[in-house]
Short mmCIF file of C-alpha atoms in Angstrom, two decimals:
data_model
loop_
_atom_site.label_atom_id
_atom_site.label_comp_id
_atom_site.label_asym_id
_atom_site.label_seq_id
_atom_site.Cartn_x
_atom_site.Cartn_y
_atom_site.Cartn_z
CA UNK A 1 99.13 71.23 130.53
CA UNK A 2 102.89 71.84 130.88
CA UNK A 3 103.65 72.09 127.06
CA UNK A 4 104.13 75.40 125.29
CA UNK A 5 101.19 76.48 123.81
CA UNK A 6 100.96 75.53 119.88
CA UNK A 7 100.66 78.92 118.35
CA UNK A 8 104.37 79.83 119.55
CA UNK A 9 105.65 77.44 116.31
CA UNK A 10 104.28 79.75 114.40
CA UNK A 11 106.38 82.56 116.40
CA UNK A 12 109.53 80.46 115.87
CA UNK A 13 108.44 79.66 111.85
CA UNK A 14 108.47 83.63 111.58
CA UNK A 15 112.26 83.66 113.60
CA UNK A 16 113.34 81.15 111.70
CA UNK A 17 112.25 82.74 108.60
CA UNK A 18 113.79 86.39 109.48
CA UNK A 19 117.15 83.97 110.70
CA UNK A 20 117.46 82.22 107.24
CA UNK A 21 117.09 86.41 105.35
CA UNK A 22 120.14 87.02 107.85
CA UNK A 23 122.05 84.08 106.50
CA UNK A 24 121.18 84.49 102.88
CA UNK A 25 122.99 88.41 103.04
CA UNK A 26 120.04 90.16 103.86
CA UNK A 27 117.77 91.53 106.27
CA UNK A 28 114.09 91.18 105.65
CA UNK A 29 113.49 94.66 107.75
CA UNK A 30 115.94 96.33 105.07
CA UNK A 31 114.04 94.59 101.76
CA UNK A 32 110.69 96.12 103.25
CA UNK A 33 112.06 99.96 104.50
CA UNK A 34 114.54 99.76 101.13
CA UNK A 35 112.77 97.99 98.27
CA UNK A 36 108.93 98.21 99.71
CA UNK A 37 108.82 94.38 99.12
CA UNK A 38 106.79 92.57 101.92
CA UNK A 39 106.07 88.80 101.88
CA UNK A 40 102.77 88.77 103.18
CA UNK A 41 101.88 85.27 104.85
CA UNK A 42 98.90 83.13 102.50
CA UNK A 43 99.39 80.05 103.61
CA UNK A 44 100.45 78.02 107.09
CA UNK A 45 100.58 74.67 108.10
CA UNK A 46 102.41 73.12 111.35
CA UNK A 47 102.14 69.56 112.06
CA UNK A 48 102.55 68.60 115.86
CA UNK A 49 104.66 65.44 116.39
CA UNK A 50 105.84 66.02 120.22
CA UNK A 51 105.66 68.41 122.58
CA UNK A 52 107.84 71.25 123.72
CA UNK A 53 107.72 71.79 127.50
CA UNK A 54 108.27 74.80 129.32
CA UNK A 55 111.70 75.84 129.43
CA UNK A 56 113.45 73.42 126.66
CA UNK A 57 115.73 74.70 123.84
CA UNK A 58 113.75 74.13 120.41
CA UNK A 59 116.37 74.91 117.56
CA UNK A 60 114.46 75.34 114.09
CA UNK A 61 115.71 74.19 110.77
CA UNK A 62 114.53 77.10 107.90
CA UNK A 63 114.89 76.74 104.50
CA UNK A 64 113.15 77.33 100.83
CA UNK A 65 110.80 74.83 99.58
CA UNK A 66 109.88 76.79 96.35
CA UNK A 67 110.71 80.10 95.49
CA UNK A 68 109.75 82.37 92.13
CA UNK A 69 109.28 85.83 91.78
CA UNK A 70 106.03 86.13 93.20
CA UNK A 71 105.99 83.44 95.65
CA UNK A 72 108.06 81.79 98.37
CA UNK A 73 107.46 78.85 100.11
CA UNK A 74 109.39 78.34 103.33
CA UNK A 75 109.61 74.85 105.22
CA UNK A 76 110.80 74.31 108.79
CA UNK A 77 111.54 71.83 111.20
CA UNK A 78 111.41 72.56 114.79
CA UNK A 79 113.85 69.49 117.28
CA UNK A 80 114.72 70.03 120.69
CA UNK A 81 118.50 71.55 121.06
CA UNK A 82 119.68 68.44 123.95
CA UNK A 83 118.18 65.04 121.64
CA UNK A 84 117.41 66.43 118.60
CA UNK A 85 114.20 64.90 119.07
CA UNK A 86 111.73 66.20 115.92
CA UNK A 87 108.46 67.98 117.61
CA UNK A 88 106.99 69.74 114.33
CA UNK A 89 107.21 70.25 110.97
CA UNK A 90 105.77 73.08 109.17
CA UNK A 91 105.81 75.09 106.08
CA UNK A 92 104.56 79.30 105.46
CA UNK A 93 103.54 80.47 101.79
CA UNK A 94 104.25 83.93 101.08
CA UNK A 95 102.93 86.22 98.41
CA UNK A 96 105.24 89.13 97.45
CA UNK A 97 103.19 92.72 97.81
CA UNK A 98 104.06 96.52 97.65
CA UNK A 99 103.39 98.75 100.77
CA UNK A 100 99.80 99.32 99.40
CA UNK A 101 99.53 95.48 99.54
CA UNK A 102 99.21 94.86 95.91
CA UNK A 103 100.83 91.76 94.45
CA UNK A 104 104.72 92.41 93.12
CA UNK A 105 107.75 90.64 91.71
CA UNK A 106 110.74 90.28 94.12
CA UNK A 107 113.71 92.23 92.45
CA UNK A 108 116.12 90.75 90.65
CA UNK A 109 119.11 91.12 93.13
CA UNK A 110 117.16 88.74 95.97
CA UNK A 111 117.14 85.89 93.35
CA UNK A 112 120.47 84.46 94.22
CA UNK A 113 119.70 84.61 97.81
CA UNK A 114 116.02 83.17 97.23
CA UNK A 115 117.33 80.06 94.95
CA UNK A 116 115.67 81.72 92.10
CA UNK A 117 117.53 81.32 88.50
CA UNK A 118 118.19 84.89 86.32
CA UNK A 119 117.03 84.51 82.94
CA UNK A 120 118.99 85.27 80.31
CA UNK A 121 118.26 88.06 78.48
CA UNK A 122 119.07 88.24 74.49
#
């Protein structure tokens, strides 16, 4: 069909979510292999608004819908790099789990980075 085949948004959702960690002061491989936090993918949804062809520059926006301690949503929006032209939207739900895959609270010291508030403690 000429048009890059509509799983690979969710290949650039999962760039552009490793790309935001980067710019937030972290890496997401280092949270895993350091803090055995993993945010394990519940949730997708991509809507389709254009099409990418073969070959074209797609740059995608990343950023945090909703974030607490034991979930993050992540929204995105994929334009081409030359128009800026808008070919999908999309947004990823992640629950936080340990390496045995049991649900988990993200530690304290991501909060900052995740737009999640400290709470004061007495």
């Amino acid at each position: 069909m000429g048009v890059v085949y509509y799983a690979n948004y969710l290949v650039w959702m999962e760039v552009g979510r490793v790309e935001f960690c980067k710019s937030a002061g972290f890496n997401y491989r280092d949270m895993e292999h350091e803090d055995g936090i993993l945010m394990a993918v519940a949730e997708c949804h991509c809507r389709y608004l254009a099409p990418a062809r073969f070959d074209d520059e797609v740059v995608v926006k990343t950023r945090i819908e909703q974030a607490n301690p034991r979930i993050v949503t992540f929204a995105y929006e994929m334009r081409l790099a030359d128009d800026a032209k808008k070919l999908a939207t999309g947004q990823t739900r992640h629950i936080l789990v340990d390496r045995q895959f049991r649900r988990t609270r993200l530690p304290e010291k991501y909060f900052g980075m995740f737009g999640i508030e400290t709470r004061m403690r007495p």
